[in-house]
């Protein structure tokens, strides 16, 4: 069965909108999420296939309504909890 | 805290900072290492790299042939490679001609030749582009203001974790007297994706 990320050919999505002069990151936190993921991959906390899988098994409604780096952040926290590195409670506090 | 900083983005920024602090305490990351790797990434990955490849291919037939048959082997001639990430990705360069136009996509996620094109734009990663460009590429090109003649065939290349694609646009007419640098300046990121003529 395909998952929600498998959107090729799916109908009903709106026209493509291009943002003029789009920056590489829209906010500092996005750049931090990007760098954080690179570091965790490099240190072998999880691998790239696990990271992709964590994004692609997101509940469809969450997948479709989250921004790109929101999905990344969510996937990172899911993997850190599953790997026993940090608990959801620790990550939620603060 | 001012009102400007309230809202979901601020919450998310705070959560990211909190997570970074936790991971630093555990010795899993180092904030300076993060900054360095980000700076290095942004300095290295740029559409100017892809543009250089295209300009060379327009000027040098031998290079073009090598690029089209084995891009990974040809890129080092320009000091470039697909080895920027954790593993080398295979690159296939697809050439536009009078009869054929090429467009790239990653329908499943966001695979993209970042080393040659820089960080991908949000629209490339959007479900709208990913779902529609494989069903009706001409309509999607039109949304970019690019009307493709009906006689031209469109090929859509769907990237994967291991294989990435880059478009080799057609050399614009009237550019016979331009040098490599001037030609590279004509090449845009959207041209390398295939949603613009060059």
PDB file of C-alpha atoms in Angstrom:
ATOM      1  CA  UNK A   1       0.000   0.000   0.000  1.00  0.00           C
ATOM      2  CA  UNK A   2       1.321   3.433  -0.833  1.00  0.00           C
ATOM      3  CA  UNK A   3       1.782   6.051   1.836  1.00  0.00           C
ATOM      4  CA  UNK A   4       0.758   9.697   1.817  1.00  0.00           C
ATOM      5  CA  UNK A   5       4.129  10.869   0.475  1.00  0.00           C
ATOM      6  CA  UNK A   6       3.479   8.924  -2.753  1.00  0.00           C
ATOM      7  CA  UNK A   7       1.595  11.809  -4.396  1.00  0.00           C
ATOM      8  CA  UNK A   8       2.763  11.343  -8.021  1.00  0.00           C
ATOM      9  CA  UNK A   9      -0.282  11.703 -10.281  1.00  0.00           C
ATOM     10  CA  UNK A  10      -2.661  12.354  -7.377  1.00  0.00           C
ATOM     11  CA  UNK A  11      -5.360  14.833  -8.345  1.00  0.00           C
ATOM     12  CA  UNK A  12      -6.763  17.811  -6.492  1.00  0.00           C
ATOM     13  CA  UNK A  13      -3.641  19.769  -5.594  1.00  0.00           C
ATOM     14  CA  UNK A  14      -3.568  23.487  -6.444  1.00  0.00           C
ATOM     15  CA  UNK A  15      -1.335  25.263  -9.003  1.00  0.00           C
ATOM     16  CA  UNK A  16       2.372  25.512  -8.226  1.00  0.00           C
ATOM     17  CA  UNK A  17       3.345  28.812  -6.640  1.00  0.00           C
ATOM     18  CA  UNK A  18       6.860  30.117  -6.932  1.00  0.00           C
ATOM     19  CA  UNK A  19       8.178  32.468  -4.261  1.00  0.00           C
ATOM     20  CA  UNK A  20      10.261  35.215  -5.884  1.00  0.00           C
ATOM     21  CA  UNK A  21      13.780  35.437  -4.474  1.00  0.00           C
ATOM     22  CA  UNK A  22      13.190  32.585  -2.068  1.00  0.00           C
ATOM     23  CA  UNK A  23      15.982  32.235   0.548  1.00  0.00           C
ATOM     24  CA  UNK A  24      17.588  28.844   1.313  1.00  0.00           C
ATOM     25  CA  UNK A  25      15.892  28.930   4.711  1.00  0.00           C
ATOM     26  CA  UNK A  26      12.913  31.033   5.791  1.00  0.00           C
ATOM     27  CA  UNK A  27      13.939  31.196   9.452  1.00  0.00           C
ATOM     28  CA  UNK A  28      16.933  30.383  11.603  1.00  0.00           C
ATOM     29  CA  UNK A  29      15.195  27.391  13.123  1.00  0.00           C
ATOM     30  CA  UNK A  30      14.876  25.805   9.673  1.00  0.00           C
ATOM     31  CA  UNK A  31      18.640  26.081   9.139  1.00  0.00           C
ATOM     32  CA  UNK A  32      19.160  24.613  12.603  1.00  0.00           C
ATOM     33  CA  UNK A  33      16.874  21.668  11.856  1.00  0.00           C
ATOM     34  CA  UNK A  34      18.786  21.053   8.627  1.00  0.00           C
ATOM     35  CA  UNK A  35      22.173  21.142  10.376  1.00  0.00           C
ATOM     36  CA  UNK A  36      20.898  19.074  13.308  1.00  0.00           C
ATOM     37  CA  UNK A  37      19.751  16.332  10.959  1.00  0.00           C
ATOM     38  CA  UNK A  38      23.105  16.337   9.144  1.00  0.00           C
ATOM     39  CA  UNK A  39      24.912  15.979  12.471  1.00  0.00           C
ATOM     40  CA  UNK A  40      22.684  13.149  13.739  1.00  0.00           C
ATOM     41  CA  UNK A  41      23.111  11.303  10.431  1.00  0.00           C
ATOM     42  CA  UNK A  42      26.861  11.838  10.525  1.00  0.00           C
ATOM     43  CA  UNK A  43      27.065  10.531  14.090  1.00  0.00           C
ATOM     44  CA  UNK A  44      25.029   7.479  13.112  1.00  0.00           C
ATOM     45  CA  UNK A  45      22.159   8.176  15.529  1.00  0.00           C
ATOM     46  CA  UNK A  46      19.927   7.105  12.642  1.00  0.00           C
ATOM     47  CA  UNK A  47      20.438   6.639   8.917  1.00  0.00           C
ATOM     48  CA  UNK A  48      18.926   8.367   5.888  1.00  0.00           C
ATOM     49  CA  UNK A  49      16.443   5.597   5.130  1.00  0.00           C
ATOM     50  CA  UNK A  50      15.161   5.712   8.706  1.00  0.00           C
ATOM     51  CA  UNK A  51      14.833   9.483   8.454  1.00  0.00           C
ATOM     52  CA  UNK A  52      12.843   9.262   5.207  1.00  0.00           C
ATOM     53  CA  UNK A  53      10.667   6.533   6.650  1.00  0.00           C
ATOM     54  CA  UNK A  54       9.918   8.649   9.730  1.00  0.00           C
ATOM     55  CA  UNK A  55       8.626  11.442   7.477  1.00  0.00           C
ATOM     56  CA  UNK A  56       6.699   9.141   5.178  1.00  0.00           C
ATOM     57  CA  UNK A  57       4.828   7.284   7.932  1.00  0.00           C
ATOM     58  CA  UNK A  58       3.521  10.535   9.420  1.00  0.00           C
ATOM     59  CA  UNK A  59      -0.287  10.663   9.743  1.00  0.00           C
ATOM     60  CA  UNK A  60      -1.541  11.940   6.347  1.00  0.00           C
ATOM     61  CA  UNK A  61      -3.262  15.038   7.765  1.00  0.00           C
ATOM     62  CA  UNK A  62      -0.075  16.063   9.584  1.00  0.00           C
ATOM     63  CA  UNK A  63       2.050  15.304   6.509  1.00  0.00           C
ATOM     64  CA  UNK A  64      -0.094  17.485   4.255  1.00  0.00           C
ATOM     65  CA  UNK A  65      -0.458  20.445   6.611  1.00  0.00           C
ATOM     66  CA  UNK A  66       3.128  20.710   7.878  1.00  0.00           C
ATOM     67  CA  UNK A  67       5.868  22.728   6.236  1.00  0.00           C
ATOM     68  CA  UNK A  68       8.936  20.918   4.920  1.00  0.00           C
ATOM     69  CA  UNK A  69      11.170  21.617   7.900  1.00  0.00           C
ATOM     70  CA  UNK A  70       8.309  21.039  10.355  1.00  0.00           C
ATOM     71  CA  UNK A  71       8.189  17.514   8.933  1.00  0.00           C
ATOM     72  CA  UNK A  72      11.939  17.186   9.378  1.00  0.00           C
ATOM     73  CA  UNK A  73      11.771  18.343  12.989  1.00  0.00           C
ATOM     74  CA  UNK A  74       8.919  15.972  13.736  1.00  0.00           C
ATOM     75  CA  UNK A  75      10.814  13.065  12.141  1.00  0.00           C
ATOM     76  CA  UNK A  76      13.936  13.872  14.178  1.00  0.00           C
ATOM     77  CA  UNK A  77      11.993  13.863  17.462  1.00  0.00           C
ATOM     78  CA  UNK A  78      10.175  10.646  16.546  1.00  0.00           C
ATOM     79  CA  UNK A  79      13.486   8.904  15.785  1.00  0.00           C
ATOM     80  CA  UNK A  80      15.249  10.212  18.897  1.00  0.00           C
ATOM     81  CA  UNK A  81      12.371   8.864  21.018  1.00  0.00           C
ATOM     82  CA  UNK A  82      12.299   5.508  19.205  1.00  0.00           C
ATOM     83  CA  UNK A  83      16.069   5.132  19.515  1.00  0.00           C
ATOM     84  CA  UNK A  84      15.843   5.838  23.241  1.00  0.00           C
ATOM     85  CA  UNK A  85      18.080   8.913  22.985  1.00  0.00           C
ATOM     86  CA  UNK A  86      15.519  11.295  24.516  1.00  0.00           C
ATOM     87  CA  UNK A  87      11.930  10.909  25.695  1.00  0.00           C
ATOM     88  CA  UNK A  88       9.013  12.854  24.198  1.00  0.00           C
ATOM     89  CA  UNK A  89       8.584  14.436  27.660  1.00  0.00           C
ATOM     90  CA  UNK A  90      12.166  15.698  27.726  1.00  0.00           C
ATOM     91  CA  UNK A  91      11.833  17.095  24.223  1.00  0.00           C
ATOM     92  CA  UNK A  92       8.476  18.759  25.005  1.00  0.00           C
ATOM     93  CA  UNK A  93       9.695  20.493  28.168  1.00  0.00           C
ATOM     94  CA  UNK A  94      11.616  23.741  28.149  1.00  0.00           C
TER      95      UNK A  94
ATOM     96  CA  UNK B   1       8.567  39.033  24.561  1.00  0.00           C
ATOM     97  CA  UNK B   2       7.109  41.138  21.768  1.00  0.00           C
ATOM     98  CA  UNK B   3       4.048  40.067  19.884  1.00  0.00           C
ATOM     99  CA  UNK B   4       6.116  39.580  16.730  1.00  0.00           C
ATOM    100  CA  UNK B   5       7.724  36.577  18.311  1.00  0.00           C
ATOM    101  CA  UNK B   6       4.521  34.846  19.387  1.00  0.00           C
ATOM    102  CA  UNK B   7       2.800  32.132  17.369  1.00  0.00           C
ATOM    103  CA  UNK B   8       3.624  28.680  16.046  1.00  0.00           C
ATOM    104  CA  UNK B   9       6.927  29.628  14.388  1.00  0.00           C
ATOM    105  CA  UNK B  10       8.241  31.056  17.661  1.00  0.00           C
ATOM    106  CA  UNK B  11       7.123  27.932  19.517  1.00  0.00           C
ATOM    107  CA  UNK B  12       8.875  25.776  16.965  1.00  0.00           C
ATOM    108  CA  UNK B  13      12.040  27.881  17.157  1.00  0.00           C
ATOM    109  CA  UNK B  14      12.000  27.459  20.949  1.00  0.00           C
ATOM    110  CA  UNK B  15      11.478  23.706  20.631  1.00  0.00           C
ATOM    111  CA  UNK B  16      14.397  23.403  18.195  1.00  0.00           C
ATOM    112  CA  UNK B  17      16.641  25.385  20.573  1.00  0.00           C
ATOM    113  CA  UNK B  18      15.539  23.182  23.465  1.00  0.00           C
ATOM    114  CA  UNK B  19      16.298  20.012  21.520  1.00  0.00           C
ATOM    115  CA  UNK B  20      19.719  21.324  20.526  1.00  0.00           C
ATOM    116  CA  UNK B  21      20.509  22.103  24.170  1.00  0.00           C
ATOM    117  CA  UNK B  22      19.473  18.588  25.227  1.00  0.00           C
ATOM    118  CA  UNK B  23      21.596  16.963  22.506  1.00  0.00           C
ATOM    119  CA  UNK B  24      24.561  19.144  23.408  1.00  0.00           C
ATOM    120  CA  UNK B  25      24.257  18.094  27.063  1.00  0.00           C
ATOM    121  CA  UNK B  26      24.389  14.480  25.931  1.00  0.00           C
ATOM    122  CA  UNK B  27      27.480  15.219  23.892  1.00  0.00           C
ATOM    123  CA  UNK B  28      25.732  14.201  20.651  1.00  0.00           C
ATOM    124  CA  UNK B  29      26.147  17.523  18.881  1.00  0.00           C
ATOM    125  CA  UNK B  30      28.340  20.594  19.108  1.00  0.00           C
ATOM    126  CA  UNK B  31      26.749  23.950  18.227  1.00  0.00           C
ATOM    127  CA  UNK B  32      29.943  25.173  16.551  1.00  0.00           C
ATOM    128  CA  UNK B  33      30.150  22.038  14.442  1.00  0.00           C
ATOM    129  CA  UNK B  34      26.538  22.663  13.370  1.00  0.00           C
ATOM    130  CA  UNK B  35      27.310  26.234  12.321  1.00  0.00           C
ATOM    131  CA  UNK B  36      30.398  25.163  10.446  1.00  0.00           C
ATOM    132  CA  UNK B  37      28.679  22.390   8.526  1.00  0.00           C
ATOM    133  CA  UNK B  38      25.820  24.715   7.594  1.00  0.00           C
ATOM    134  CA  UNK B  39      28.174  27.417   6.350  1.00  0.00           C
ATOM    135  CA  UNK B  40      30.195  24.891   4.387  1.00  0.00           C
ATOM    136  CA  UNK B  41      27.052  23.461   2.846  1.00  0.00           C
ATOM    137  CA  UNK B  42      25.693  26.854   1.789  1.00  0.00           C
ATOM    138  CA  UNK B  43      29.073  27.907   0.376  1.00  0.00           C
ATOM    139  CA  UNK B  44      29.425  24.717  -1.657  1.00  0.00           C
ATOM    140  CA  UNK B  45      25.940  24.042  -3.005  1.00  0.00           C
ATOM    141  CA  UNK B  46      24.860  26.584  -5.596  1.00  0.00           C
ATOM    142  CA  UNK B  47      23.105  26.649  -8.975  1.00  0.00           C
ATOM    143  CA  UNK B  48      26.253  28.386 -10.244  1.00  0.00           C
ATOM    144  CA  UNK B  49      27.820  24.895 -10.253  1.00  0.00           C
ATOM    145  CA  UNK B  50      25.120  23.483 -12.520  1.00  0.00           C
ATOM    146  CA  UNK B  51      25.377  26.577 -14.736  1.00  0.00           C
ATOM    147  CA  UNK B  52      29.130  26.022 -15.173  1.00  0.00           C
ATOM    148  CA  UNK B  53      28.482  22.432 -16.217  1.00  0.00           C
ATOM    149  CA  UNK B  54      25.928  23.546 -18.795  1.00  0.00           C
ATOM    150  CA  UNK B  55      28.127  26.304 -20.238  1.00  0.00           C
ATOM    151  CA  UNK B  56      31.031  23.859 -20.638  1.00  0.00           C
ATOM    152  CA  UNK B  57      28.723  21.334 -22.312  1.00  0.00           C
ATOM    153  CA  UNK B  58      27.495  24.000 -24.748  1.00  0.00           C
ATOM    154  CA  UNK B  59      31.064  24.877 -25.732  1.00  0.00           C
ATOM    155  CA  UNK B  60      32.829  21.541 -25.626  1.00  0.00           C
ATOM    156  CA  UNK B  61      31.255  18.666 -27.545  1.00  0.00           C
ATOM    157  CA  UNK B  62      33.597  16.105 -26.033  1.00  0.00           C
ATOM    158  CA  UNK B  63      32.672  17.185 -22.527  1.00  0.00           C
ATOM    159  CA  UNK B  64      28.990  17.121 -23.434  1.00  0.00           C
ATOM    160  CA  UNK B  65      29.268  13.542 -24.673  1.00  0.00           C
ATOM    161  CA  UNK B  66      31.104  12.462 -21.512  1.00  0.00           C
ATOM    162  CA  UNK B  67      28.584  14.311 -19.328  1.00  0.00           C
ATOM    163  CA  UNK B  68      25.613  12.637 -20.987  1.00  0.00           C
ATOM    164  CA  UNK B  69      27.115   9.159 -20.875  1.00  0.00           C
ATOM    165  CA  UNK B  70      28.536   9.270 -17.315  1.00  0.00           C
ATOM    166  CA  UNK B  71      27.973  12.532 -15.444  1.00  0.00           C
ATOM    167  CA  UNK B  72      29.676  11.348 -12.243  1.00  0.00           C
ATOM    168  CA  UNK B  73      32.891  10.703 -14.172  1.00  0.00           C
ATOM    169  CA  UNK B  74      32.690  14.013 -16.083  1.00  0.00           C
ATOM    170  CA  UNK B  75      31.993  16.383 -13.143  1.00  0.00           C
ATOM    171  CA  UNK B  76      35.535  16.205 -11.679  1.00  0.00           C
ATOM    172  CA  UNK B  77      36.781  17.881 -14.893  1.00  0.00           C
ATOM    173  CA  UNK B  78      35.195  21.029 -13.410  1.00  0.00           C
ATOM    174  CA  UNK B  79      36.223  20.265  -9.844  1.00  0.00           C
ATOM    175  CA  UNK B  80      32.701  19.135  -8.964  1.00  0.00           C
ATOM    176  CA  UNK B  81      31.270  15.883  -7.654  1.00  0.00           C
ATOM    177  CA  UNK B  82      28.088  14.260  -6.363  1.00  0.00           C
ATOM    178  CA  UNK B  83      29.939  13.163  -3.229  1.00  0.00           C
ATOM    179  CA  UNK B  84      28.818  16.104  -1.064  1.00  0.00           C
ATOM    180  CA  UNK B  85      26.374  14.053   0.997  1.00  0.00           C
ATOM    181  CA  UNK B  86      26.892  10.923   3.052  1.00  0.00           C
ATOM    182  CA  UNK B  87      27.111   8.766  -0.047  1.00  0.00           C
ATOM    183  CA  UNK B  88      27.816   9.565  -3.688  1.00  0.00           C
ATOM    184  CA  UNK B  89      24.605   9.861  -5.666  1.00  0.00           C
ATOM    185  CA  UNK B  90      24.376   8.849  -9.283  1.00  0.00           C
ATOM    186  CA  UNK B  91      23.714  11.801 -11.586  1.00  0.00           C
ATOM    187  CA  UNK B  92      22.069  11.521 -14.961  1.00  0.00           C
ATOM    188  CA  UNK B  93      22.085  14.635 -17.133  1.00  0.00           C
ATOM    189  CA  UNK B  94      19.186  14.792 -19.581  1.00  0.00           C
ATOM    190  CA  UNK B  95      19.550  16.929 -22.693  1.00  0.00           C
ATOM    191  CA  UNK B  96      16.844  19.153 -24.150  1.00  0.00           C
ATOM    192  CA  UNK B  97      16.620  19.168 -27.932  1.00  0.00           C
ATOM    193  CA  UNK B  98      14.292  20.667 -30.514  1.00  0.00           C
ATOM    194  CA  UNK B  99      12.110  17.579 -30.214  1.00  0.00           C
ATOM    195  CA  UNK B 100      12.412  16.729 -26.514  1.00  0.00           C
ATOM    196  CA  UNK B 101      12.125  18.689 -23.299  1.00  0.00           C
ATOM    197  CA  UNK B 102      13.034  17.324 -19.866  1.00  0.00           C
ATOM    198  CA  UNK B 103      11.727  18.128 -16.393  1.00  0.00           C
ATOM    199  CA  UNK B 104      12.873  16.726 -13.052  1.00  0.00           C
ATOM    200  CA  UNK B 105      10.856  15.906  -9.938  1.00  0.00           C
ATOM    201  CA  UNK B 106      10.945  13.724  -6.851  1.00  0.00           C
ATOM    202  CA  UNK B 107       7.383  12.499  -6.460  1.00  0.00           C
ATOM    203  CA  UNK B 108       8.076  10.685  -3.176  1.00  0.00           C
ATOM    204  CA  UNK B 109       9.976  13.373  -1.289  1.00  0.00           C
ATOM    205  CA  UNK B 110      12.546  15.989  -2.290  1.00  0.00           C
ATOM    206  CA  UNK B 111      15.534  14.254  -3.963  1.00  0.00           C
ATOM    207  CA  UNK B 112      17.472  16.879  -5.895  1.00  0.00           C
ATOM    208  CA  UNK B 113      21.082  17.413  -7.080  1.00  0.00           C
ATOM    209  CA  UNK B 114      21.809  19.902  -4.286  1.00  0.00           C
ATOM    210  CA  UNK B 115      25.551  19.979  -5.008  1.00  0.00           C
ATOM    211  CA  UNK B 116      24.839  21.383  -8.490  1.00  0.00           C
ATOM    212  CA  UNK B 117      21.598  23.323  -7.951  1.00  0.00           C
ATOM    213  CA  UNK B 118      21.845  24.560  -4.347  1.00  0.00           C
ATOM    214  CA  UNK B 119      19.084  24.065  -1.772  1.00  0.00           C
ATOM    215  CA  UNK B 120      15.808  23.252  -3.506  1.00  0.00           C
ATOM    216  CA  UNK B 121      12.955  25.768  -3.593  1.00  0.00           C
ATOM    217  CA  UNK B 122       9.840  25.093  -1.513  1.00  0.00           C
ATOM    218  CA  UNK B 123       7.676  24.583  -4.601  1.00  0.00           C
ATOM    219  CA  UNK B 124       9.884  21.696  -5.756  1.00  0.00           C
ATOM    220  CA  UNK B 125       9.107  19.896  -2.486  1.00  0.00           C
ATOM    221  CA  UNK B 126       5.389  20.743  -2.526  1.00  0.00           C
ATOM    222  CA  UNK B 127       2.740  18.064  -3.078  1.00  0.00           C
ATOM    223  CA  UNK B 128       1.288  20.364  -5.767  1.00  0.00           C
ATOM    224  CA  UNK B 129       4.396  20.159  -7.980  1.00  0.00           C
ATOM    225  CA  UNK B 130       5.174  16.518  -7.181  1.00  0.00           C
ATOM    226  CA  UNK B 131       1.646  15.290  -7.900  1.00  0.00           C
ATOM    227  CA  UNK B 132       0.904  17.374 -10.973  1.00  0.00           C
ATOM    228  CA  UNK B 133       4.123  17.556 -12.985  1.00  0.00           C
ATOM    229  CA  UNK B 134       3.932  13.842 -13.779  1.00  0.00           C
ATOM    230  CA  UNK B 135       0.263  14.021 -14.814  1.00  0.00           C
ATOM    231  CA  UNK B 136       0.196  17.287 -16.737  1.00  0.00           C
ATOM    232  CA  UNK B 137       3.702  18.700 -17.126  1.00  0.00           C
ATOM    233  CA  UNK B 138       2.675  21.245 -19.766  1.00  0.00           C
ATOM    234  CA  UNK B 139       0.133  22.819 -17.411  1.00  0.00           C
ATOM    235  CA  UNK B 140       2.746  23.029 -14.656  1.00  0.00           C
ATOM    236  CA  UNK B 141       5.282  24.625 -17.027  1.00  0.00           C
ATOM    237  CA  UNK B 142       2.613  27.168 -17.963  1.00  0.00           C
ATOM    238  CA  UNK B 143       2.343  28.128 -14.282  1.00  0.00           C
ATOM    239  CA  UNK B 144       6.007  29.141 -14.571  1.00  0.00           C
ATOM    240  CA  UNK B 145       5.184  31.204 -17.661  1.00  0.00           C
ATOM    241  CA  UNK B 146       6.791  28.612 -19.943  1.00  0.00           C
ATOM    242  CA  UNK B 147       4.609  27.604 -22.899  1.00  0.00           C
ATOM    243  CA  UNK B 148       6.076  24.531 -24.549  1.00  0.00           C
ATOM    244  CA  UNK B 149       5.237  23.939 -28.217  1.00  0.00           C
ATOM    245  CA  UNK B 150       2.819  21.045 -28.605  1.00  0.00           C
ATOM    246  CA  UNK B 151       5.153  19.259 -31.052  1.00  0.00           C
ATOM    247  CA  UNK B 152       7.858  18.971 -28.381  1.00  0.00           C
ATOM    248  CA  UNK B 153       7.764  15.772 -26.338  1.00  0.00           C
ATOM    249  CA  UNK B 154       8.080  16.127 -22.550  1.00  0.00           C
ATOM    250  CA  UNK B 155      10.045  13.624 -20.470  1.00  0.00           C
ATOM    251  CA  UNK B 156       9.590  13.778 -16.686  1.00  0.00           C
ATOM    252  CA  UNK B 157      12.409  12.235 -14.618  1.00  0.00           C
ATOM    253  CA  UNK B 158      11.516  11.049 -11.117  1.00  0.00           C
ATOM    254  CA  UNK B 159      14.557  11.115  -8.826  1.00  0.00           C
ATOM    255  CA  UNK B 160      15.288   8.621  -6.074  1.00  0.00           C
ATOM    256  CA  UNK B 161      17.554   8.369  -3.050  1.00  0.00           C
ATOM    257  CA  UNK B 162      20.365   7.015  -5.226  1.00  0.00           C
ATOM    258  CA  UNK B 163      19.819   8.716  -8.595  1.00  0.00           C
ATOM    259  CA  UNK B 164      19.414  12.423  -9.276  1.00  0.00           C
ATOM    260  CA  UNK B 165      18.759  14.218 -12.565  1.00  0.00           C
ATOM    261  CA  UNK B 166      19.763  17.566 -14.021  1.00  0.00           C
ATOM    262  CA  UNK B 167      18.501  19.122 -17.237  1.00  0.00           C
ATOM    263  CA  UNK B 168      20.926  20.320 -19.909  1.00  0.00           C
ATOM    264  CA  UNK B 169      18.944  23.178 -21.479  1.00  0.00           C
ATOM    265  CA  UNK B 170      19.249  24.166 -25.141  1.00  0.00           C
ATOM    266  CA  UNK B 171      21.770  26.888 -25.862  1.00  0.00           C
ATOM    267  CA  UNK B 172      19.858  30.101 -26.568  1.00  0.00           C
ATOM    268  CA  UNK B 173      20.054  31.487 -30.095  1.00  0.00           C
ATOM    269  CA  UNK B 174      22.371  34.425 -30.743  1.00  0.00           C
ATOM    270  CA  UNK B 175      24.966  33.397 -28.158  1.00  0.00           C
ATOM    271  CA  UNK B 176      27.700  32.285 -30.569  1.00  0.00           C
ATOM    272  CA  UNK B 177      30.121  35.013 -29.483  1.00  0.00           C
ATOM    273  CA  UNK B 178      29.734  34.463 -25.711  1.00  0.00           C
ATOM    274  CA  UNK B 179      32.486  32.901 -23.598  1.00  0.00           C
ATOM    275  CA  UNK B 180      31.958  30.201 -20.979  1.00  0.00           C
ATOM    276  CA  UNK B 181      31.403  32.613 -18.116  1.00  0.00           C
ATOM    277  CA  UNK B 182      28.862  34.697 -20.041  1.00  0.00           C
ATOM    278  CA  UNK B 183      27.040  31.528 -21.117  1.00  0.00           C
ATOM    279  CA  UNK B 184      26.905  30.270 -17.528  1.00  0.00           C
ATOM    280  CA  UNK B 185      25.254  33.532 -16.510  1.00  0.00           C
ATOM    281  CA  UNK B 186      22.342  32.691 -18.849  1.00  0.00           C
ATOM    282  CA  UNK B 187      21.568  29.440 -17.024  1.00  0.00           C
ATOM    283  CA  UNK B 188      18.999  29.562 -14.221  1.00  0.00           C
ATOM    284  CA  UNK B 189      18.126  27.087 -11.485  1.00  0.00           C
ATOM    285  CA  UNK B 190      14.674  26.701 -13.035  1.00  0.00           C
ATOM    286  CA  UNK B 191      16.307  25.894 -16.369  1.00  0.00           C
ATOM    287  CA  UNK B 192      18.306  23.118 -14.686  1.00  0.00           C
ATOM    288  CA  UNK B 193      15.041  21.728 -13.251  1.00  0.00           C
ATOM    289  CA  UNK B 194      13.303  22.118 -16.609  1.00  0.00           C
ATOM    290  CA  UNK B 195      10.579  24.609 -15.693  1.00  0.00           C
ATOM    291  CA  UNK B 196      12.308  27.354 -17.712  1.00  0.00           C
ATOM    292  CA  UNK B 197      13.889  27.259 -21.215  1.00  0.00           C
ATOM    293  CA  UNK B 198      17.436  27.888 -19.884  1.00  0.00           C
TER     294      UNK B 198
END
